[in-house]
Amino acid sequence: MGGGGVLMVLLASLTLLPALLALIGTGIDRFSLPRRSGGVPLSYRWSKVVQRRPWTAGAVALVALITLALPATHLRVGWSDAQNRPVTDTTRRAHDLLAKGFGPGMAGPLILAAPATPEGGAELRTAVRQAAGTPGVARTLPAGESAALVIPETGPQDERTEDLIHRLRAELPEQVLVTGSTAAAADYARHTADRLPWVVCAVLLAAFALLVPVFRSVVLPLKAIVVNLLSIGAAYGVVVAVFQLDVLGQGTAGPIDAWVPMMLFTIMFGLSMDYEVFLLSRIREEYLKDRDNTRAVADGLARTAGVITSVATIMICVFAAFGAFDDRALRIMGVGLAVAVLVDATVVRLVLVPAAMEVLGDRNWWFPGLTFRRLTPGQKST
């Protein structure tokens, strides 16, 4: 649905928007706000400050982004439940009472299932006796002729519960399946985690392949991808610190919902690349005038600062509003997207990009060219 929405906006911008602008004509500026004339824009002066000391500015920006991204190394995926709700929530209070009275594993029991045959029943009874003696199992309960419940000693979000699932699957008879909501959540979390690197590689390769012909440069697409990954890593780090490590002391610590990292990456990469392409396109236009890289970076940043800042402010406000939702996964998405846009529109666009482009100089615009020499009759190629 998200891809379809972007496609519709693209088609409208290529068809409906030009038609409307042609119909309205100069009347589009009838109610325009007055602009302040004269003076050097603040964004231009700021770019010059960064470009005078590009190594220092770039190093400071890198340290800031890496520091924000460090908590992401502890990322653990799973599923939110009542345990992650505020301590004043009635669902959370009921969960805590249940865990206190019957143990934390009662909130997510494992189900042993076997075929409804005499052989399956015998296998199930053997599995139940074997599971009862497995470390990490609090008790077992019958649930019918072909199923039984295994109550872990730990809660559904505990890493020891996932280890118990793997141990039971490895040790119990092959016909007996270890399932249930907790096991299914662990399976899906592992499934998405295993495929996230493939998604990241596919997105990066597609972005590189599309940006190289647009900018007629190999260096700029690589730089754009690297700085976008840094801003996304910073957003991941903030999300892990706030919602998994609970540095704010909200009492809602827990794993990040399994579908969130992949969705966050794809959406954040698209938004970050949008700003990057808009900025670099303007810088390239300025560079083609006189091949002055320093002036092109400063002018491009100055001419796009107002639009990018306005759009980023709107998006930050919209995404931050998700923080008021009761659903923890939506709060994670909102905070992650808001942080990504904020970092990209400030640290990356105002510091890292001009510093990196100043250090690289004319190498920003390197593009391999193939030259062919016309051969005269009788001459052999070398």
Coordinates of C-alpha atoms in Angstrom, one line a residue:
M1 CA 0.0 0.0 0.0
G2 CA 2.9 2.4 0.8
G3 CA 4.5 1.7 -2.6
G4 CA 1.2 2.3 -4.3
G5 CA 0.8 5.6 -2.6
V6 CA 4.3 6.7 -3.7
L7 CA 3.5 5.6 -7.2
M8 CA 0.3 7.6 -7.3
V9 CA 2.1 10.7 -6.0
L10 CA 4.8 10.2 -8.7
L11 CA 2.2 10.0 -11.5
A12 CA 0.3 13.0 -10.2
S13 CA 3.5 15.1 -10.0
L14 CA 4.3 14.2 -13.6
T15 CA 0.8 14.8 -15.0
L16 CA -1.7 16.6 -12.8
L17 CA 0.7 19.1 -11.2
P18 CA 2.2 20.4 -14.5
A19 CA -1.3 20.7 -16.0
L20 CA -2.6 22.7 -12.9
L21 CA 0.5 25.0 -13.0
A22 CA -0.1 25.7 -16.7
L23 CA -3.7 26.6 -16.0
I24 CA -3.0 28.8 -13.0
G25 CA 0.0 30.5 -14.6
T26 CA 1.5 33.5 -12.8
G27 CA -1.5 33.6 -10.5
I28 CA 0.3 31.0 -8.4
D29 CA 2.3 33.8 -6.8
R30 CA -0.7 36.0 -6.1
F31 CA -0.7 35.3 -2.3
S32 CA 3.0 34.8 -1.9
L33 CA 4.6 36.0 1.3
P34 CA 7.1 38.8 1.1
R35 CA 10.8 37.8 1.1
R36 CA 13.6 39.5 2.8
S37 CA 16.0 40.8 0.1
G38 CA 19.7 41.2 0.5
G39 CA 22.1 39.6 2.9
V40 CA 23.8 36.3 2.9
P41 CA 21.7 33.3 3.9
L42 CA 22.5 31.8 7.3
S43 CA 22.8 28.3 5.7
Y44 CA 25.4 29.7 3.2
R45 CA 27.5 31.1 6.0
W46 CA 27.2 27.9 8.0
S47 CA 28.4 25.9 5.0
K48 CA 31.4 28.1 4.7
V49 CA 32.2 27.5 8.4
V50 CA 32.0 23.7 7.9
Q51 CA 34.1 23.9 4.7
R52 CA 36.9 25.8 6.3
R53 CA 37.5 22.9 8.8
P54 CA 36.0 19.9 7.0
W55 CA 38.0 17.3 8.8
T56 CA 37.1 18.6 12.3
A57 CA 33.4 19.1 11.4
G58 CA 33.2 15.7 9.8
A59 CA 34.9 13.9 12.7
V60 CA 32.5 15.5 15.2
A61 CA 29.5 14.5 13.1
L62 CA 30.8 11.0 12.8
V63 CA 31.4 10.6 16.5
A64 CA 27.9 11.9 17.3
L65 CA 26.2 9.5 14.8
I66 CA 28.3 6.5 15.9
T67 CA 27.6 7.3 19.6
L68 CA 23.8 7.4 18.9
A69 CA 24.1 4.1 16.9
L70 CA 26.0 2.1 19.5
P71 CA 22.9 0.8 21.4
A72 CA 21.8 -0.8 18.1
T73 CA 24.4 -3.4 18.6
H74 CA 22.2 -4.8 21.4
L75 CA 19.1 -5.0 19.2
R76 CA 16.9 -8.0 20.0
V77 CA 13.7 -8.7 18.1
G78 CA 10.6 -10.3 19.5
W79 CA 7.0 -9.2 20.2
S80 CA 5.4 -6.7 22.6
D81 CA 2.8 -7.8 25.0
A82 CA 1.1 -6.6 28.2
Q83 CA 4.4 -6.6 30.0
N84 CA 5.5 -3.6 27.9
R85 CA 2.5 -1.5 28.6
P86 CA 2.7 1.3 31.3
V87 CA 2.6 0.1 34.9
T88 CA -0.7 2.0 35.4
D89 CA -2.4 0.2 32.6
T90 CA -5.0 -2.4 33.7
T91 CA -3.8 -4.9 31.2
R92 CA -0.3 -4.6 32.6
R93 CA -1.5 -4.9 36.2
A94 CA -3.4 -8.1 35.3
H95 CA -0.3 -9.5 33.6
D96 CA 1.8 -8.7 36.6
L97 CA -0.7 -10.4 39.0
L98 CA -0.8 -13.5 36.8
A99 CA 2.9 -13.7 36.7
K100 CA 3.2 -13.2 40.5
G101 CA 0.6 -15.9 41.2
F102 CA 1.4 -18.6 38.7
G103 CA 4.9 -17.7 37.4
P104 CA 6.0 -15.5 34.4
G105 CA 5.7 -18.5 32.0
M106 CA 2.0 -18.7 32.4
A107 CA 1.6 -15.7 30.1
G108 CA 3.1 -17.6 27.2
P109 CA 2.8 -21.4 27.6
L110 CA 4.3 -23.7 25.0
I111 CA 2.1 -26.3 23.3
L112 CA 3.2 -29.8 22.5
A113 CA 1.2 -31.2 19.6
A114 CA 1.3 -34.8 18.2
P115 CA -0.8 -36.7 15.6
A116 CA -4.1 -37.9 16.9
T117 CA -3.1 -41.6 16.6
P118 CA -2.1 -44.2 19.2
E119 CA 1.5 -43.9 18.1
G120 CA 1.2 -40.1 18.4
G121 CA -0.3 -40.3 21.8
A122 CA 2.5 -42.6 23.0
E123 CA 5.1 -40.1 21.6
L124 CA 3.3 -37.2 23.3
R125 CA 3.3 -38.9 26.7
T126 CA 7.0 -39.6 26.3
A127 CA 7.6 -36.0 25.4
V128 CA 5.6 -34.7 28.3
R129 CA 7.7 -36.8 30.8
Q130 CA 10.9 -35.7 29.1
A131 CA 9.9 -32.0 29.0
A132 CA 9.0 -32.1 32.7
G133 CA 12.6 -32.9 33.5
T134 CA 14.1 -30.3 31.2
P135 CA 15.8 -27.3 32.9
G136 CA 13.7 -24.2 32.5
V137 CA 10.3 -25.9 32.6
A138 CA 8.2 -25.1 35.6
R139 CA 5.5 -27.7 35.0
T140 CA 3.5 -29.5 32.3
L141 CA -0.3 -29.7 32.0
P142 CA -2.4 -32.0 29.8
A143 CA -4.5 -30.4 27.2
G144 CA -6.2 -33.4 25.4
E145 CA -5.2 -36.6 23.8
S146 CA -2.9 -35.0 21.2
A147 CA -1.7 -31.9 23.0
A148 CA -0.1 -30.7 26.2
L149 CA 1.0 -27.5 27.8
V150 CA 4.6 -26.7 28.9
I151 CA 4.9 -23.8 31.3
P152 CA 8.4 -22.2 31.2
E153 CA 10.0 -20.7 34.3
T154 CA 10.6 -17.5 32.3
G155 CA 8.3 -15.1 30.5
P156 CA 7.6 -15.0 26.8
Q157 CA 10.1 -12.2 26.1
D158 CA 13.0 -13.7 28.0
E159 CA 15.9 -15.0 25.9
R160 CA 16.0 -18.2 28.1
T161 CA 12.4 -19.0 26.9
E162 CA 13.6 -19.0 23.3
D163 CA 16.6 -21.2 24.3
L164 CA 14.1 -23.6 25.9
I165 CA 12.1 -23.8 22.7
H166 CA 15.2 -24.7 20.7
R167 CA 16.2 -27.3 23.4
L168 CA 12.8 -29.0 23.4
R169 CA 12.7 -29.2 19.6
A170 CA 16.1 -30.8 19.5
E171 CA 15.5 -33.3 22.3
L172 CA 11.8 -34.3 22.1
P173 CA 10.6 -37.0 19.7
E174 CA 10.4 -35.8 16.1
Q175 CA 6.6 -36.3 15.7
V176 CA 6.0 -34.0 18.6
L177 CA 5.8 -30.3 17.6
V178 CA 6.7 -27.4 19.9
T179 CA 4.3 -24.6 19.1
G180 CA 2.1 -21.9 20.6
S181 CA 2.1 -18.1 20.4
T182 CA 5.5 -17.8 22.1
A183 CA 7.1 -20.3 19.8
A184 CA 5.5 -18.8 16.7
A185 CA 6.7 -15.3 17.8
A186 CA 10.3 -16.6 18.2
D187 CA 10.1 -18.3 14.8
Y188 CA 8.9 -15.2 13.0
A189 CA 11.5 -13.0 14.8
R190 CA 14.3 -15.3 13.6
H191 CA 12.8 -15.4 10.1
T192 CA 12.7 -11.6 9.7
A193 CA 16.2 -11.2 11.3
D194 CA 17.7 -13.7 8.9
R195 CA 16.2 -11.9 5.9
L196 CA 17.0 -8.3 7.0
P197 CA 20.5 -8.4 5.6
W198 CA 19.2 -9.5 2.2
V199 CA 16.6 -6.6 2.2
V200 CA 19.4 -4.1 3.1
C201 CA 21.6 -5.3 0.3
A202 CA 18.8 -5.2 -2.3
V203 CA 17.9 -1.7 -1.3
L204 CA 21.5 -0.5 -1.4
L205 CA 22.2 -2.0 -4.8
A206 CA 19.0 -0.6 -6.2
A207 CA 19.8 2.9 -4.9
F208 CA 23.3 2.8 -6.2
A209 CA 22.2 1.6 -9.7
L210 CA 19.6 4.4 -9.9
L211 CA 21.8 7.2 -8.6
V212 CA 24.8 6.6 -10.7
P213 CA 23.2 7.6 -14.0
V214 CA 21.3 10.5 -12.3
F215 CA 24.4 12.2 -10.9
R216 CA 26.9 10.9 -13.5
S217 CA 29.2 10.0 -10.6
V218 CA 30.2 6.9 -8.8
V219 CA 31.4 8.7 -5.6
L220 CA 28.3 10.7 -4.9
P221 CA 26.0 7.6 -4.7
L222 CA 28.4 5.8 -2.5
K223 CA 28.6 8.8 -0.2
A224 CA 24.9 9.2 -0.1
I225 CA 24.4 5.6 0.8
V226 CA 27.0 5.7 3.6
V227 CA 25.6 8.9 5.2
N228 CA 22.1 7.5 5.0
L229 CA 23.2 4.3 6.7
L230 CA 24.7 6.4 9.5
S231 CA 21.5 8.3 10.1
I232 CA 19.5 5.1 10.1
G233 CA 21.9 3.5 12.5
A234 CA 21.5 6.5 14.8
A235 CA 17.7 6.1 14.7
Y236 CA 18.1 2.4 15.5
G237 CA 20.3 3.2 18.4
V238 CA 17.8 5.6 19.9
V239 CA 15.0 3.2 19.5
V240 CA 16.9 0.4 21.2
A241 CA 18.0 2.7 24.0
V242 CA 14.5 4.0 24.7
F243 CA 12.3 0.9 24.2
Q244 CA 14.6 -2.1 24.7
L245 CA 17.2 -0.8 27.3
D246 CA 14.6 1.6 28.8
V247 CA 17.1 4.4 29.5
L248 CA 14.2 6.7 30.3
G249 CA 13.0 4.4 33.1
Q250 CA 9.4 4.0 31.8
G251 CA 9.3 0.4 33.0
T252 CA 8.3 -0.9 29.5
A253 CA 11.6 -2.5 28.5
G254 CA 11.4 -5.4 26.0
P255 CA 12.5 -6.6 22.6
I256 CA 11.7 -4.6 19.5
D257 CA 8.8 -6.0 17.5
A258 CA 10.1 -8.3 14.8
W259 CA 8.6 -6.5 11.9
V260 CA 9.8 -3.0 13.0
P261 CA 13.5 -3.1 12.0
M262 CA 12.8 -4.0 8.4
M263 CA 10.0 -1.5 8.0
L264 CA 12.0 1.2 9.7
F265 CA 15.0 0.6 7.4
T266 CA 13.0 0.7 4.2
I267 CA 11.0 3.8 5.1
M268 CA 13.9 5.7 6.7
F269 CA 16.2 4.9 3.8
G270 CA 13.6 6.2 1.3
L271 CA 13.1 9.4 3.3
S272 CA 16.8 10.0 3.9
M273 CA 17.6 9.4 0.2
D274 CA 14.9 11.8 -0.8
Y275 CA 16.6 14.7 1.1
E276 CA 20.0 13.6 -0.2
V277 CA 18.9 13.5 -3.8
F278 CA 17.2 16.9 -3.5
L279 CA 20.3 18.5 -2.1
L280 CA 22.9 16.8 -4.4
S281 CA 20.9 17.6 -7.5
R282 CA 21.0 21.3 -6.7
I283 CA 24.7 21.1 -5.8
R284 CA 25.4 19.3 -9.2
E285 CA 23.5 22.1 -11.0
E286 CA 25.7 24.7 -9.4
Y287 CA 28.9 22.7 -10.0
L288 CA 28.2 22.4 -13.8
K289 CA 28.2 26.2 -14.1
D290 CA 31.9 26.7 -13.4
R291 CA 33.3 23.4 -12.0
D292 CA 33.9 25.0 -8.6
N293 CA 33.1 22.3 -6.0
T294 CA 33.4 24.6 -2.9
R295 CA 31.1 27.2 -4.2
A296 CA 28.6 24.6 -5.6
V297 CA 28.3 23.0 -2.1
A298 CA 27.7 26.3 -0.3
D299 CA 25.2 27.5 -2.9
G300 CA 23.4 24.2 -3.2
L301 CA 23.0 24.0 0.6
A302 CA 21.8 27.6 0.8
R303 CA 19.2 27.2 -1.9
T304 CA 17.7 24.0 -0.5
A305 CA 17.9 24.7 3.2
G306 CA 14.5 26.3 3.5
V307 CA 12.5 23.6 1.7
I308 CA 14.3 20.7 3.4
T309 CA 14.0 22.3 6.8
S310 CA 10.3 23.0 6.3
V311 CA 9.5 19.5 5.1
A312 CA 11.6 17.9 7.8
T313 CA 9.8 19.9 10.5
I314 CA 6.4 18.7 9.2
M315 CA 7.5 15.1 9.1
I316 CA 9.1 15.2 12.5
C317 CA 5.8 16.6 14.0
V318 CA 3.8 13.9 12.3
F319 CA 6.0 11.0 13.3
A320 CA 6.4 12.3 16.9
A321 CA 2.6 12.2 17.2
F322 CA 2.9 8.4 17.1
G323 CA 4.5 8.6 20.5
A324 CA 1.1 9.3 22.0
F325 CA -0.3 5.9 20.8
D326 CA -1.0 3.1 23.2
D327 CA 0.5 0.5 20.8
R328 CA 4.2 0.1 21.6
A329 CA 5.1 -0.9 18.0
L330 CA 3.6 2.2 16.6
R331 CA 5.5 4.3 19.2
I332 CA 8.7 2.6 18.2
M333 CA 8.0 3.4 14.5
G334 CA 7.1 7.0 15.3
V335 CA 10.2 7.7 17.4
G336 CA 12.5 5.9 15.0
L337 CA 11.2 7.9 12.0
A338 CA 11.3 11.2 13.8
V339 CA 14.8 10.7 15.0
A340 CA 16.0 9.6 11.5
V341 CA 14.5 12.7 9.9
L342 CA 15.9 15.0 12.6
V343 CA 19.4 13.6 12.3
D344 CA 19.3 13.6 8.5
A345 CA 18.1 17.2 8.3
T346 CA 20.6 18.5 10.8
V347 CA 23.8 16.5 11.5
V348 CA 23.9 14.8 8.1
R349 CA 22.8 17.7 5.8
L350 CA 24.3 20.6 7.6
V351 CA 27.6 19.1 8.7
L352 CA 28.5 15.7 7.3
V353 CA 27.6 16.2 3.7
P354 CA 29.3 19.6 3.2
A355 CA 32.4 18.4 5.1
A356 CA 32.7 15.2 3.1
M357 CA 32.2 16.9 -0.2
E358 CA 34.8 19.5 0.7
V359 CA 37.3 16.8 1.6
L360 CA 36.6 14.9 -1.6
G361 CA 36.7 18.0 -3.8
D362 CA 36.5 17.3 -7.6
R363 CA 36.7 13.6 -6.8
N364 CA 33.0 13.9 -6.0
W365 CA 32.2 14.0 -9.7
W366 CA 34.4 11.1 -10.9
F367 CA 32.7 8.9 -13.4
P368 CA 34.5 6.3 -15.5
G369 CA 34.5 7.1 -19.2
L370 CA 35.2 4.9 -22.1
T371 CA 37.1 6.4 -25.0
F372 CA 37.4 4.8 -28.4
R373 CA 40.2 5.7 -30.9
R374 CA 39.3 5.6 -34.6
L375 CA 41.7 3.1 -36.4
T376 CA 43.1 3.9 -39.8
P377 CA 43.0 1.3 -42.5
G378 CA 45.6 -1.4 -41.9
Q379 CA 46.2 -0.3 -38.3
K380 CA 45.9 -3.0 -35.6
S381 CA 44.3 -2.3 -32.3
T382 CA 46.4 -2.5 -29.1

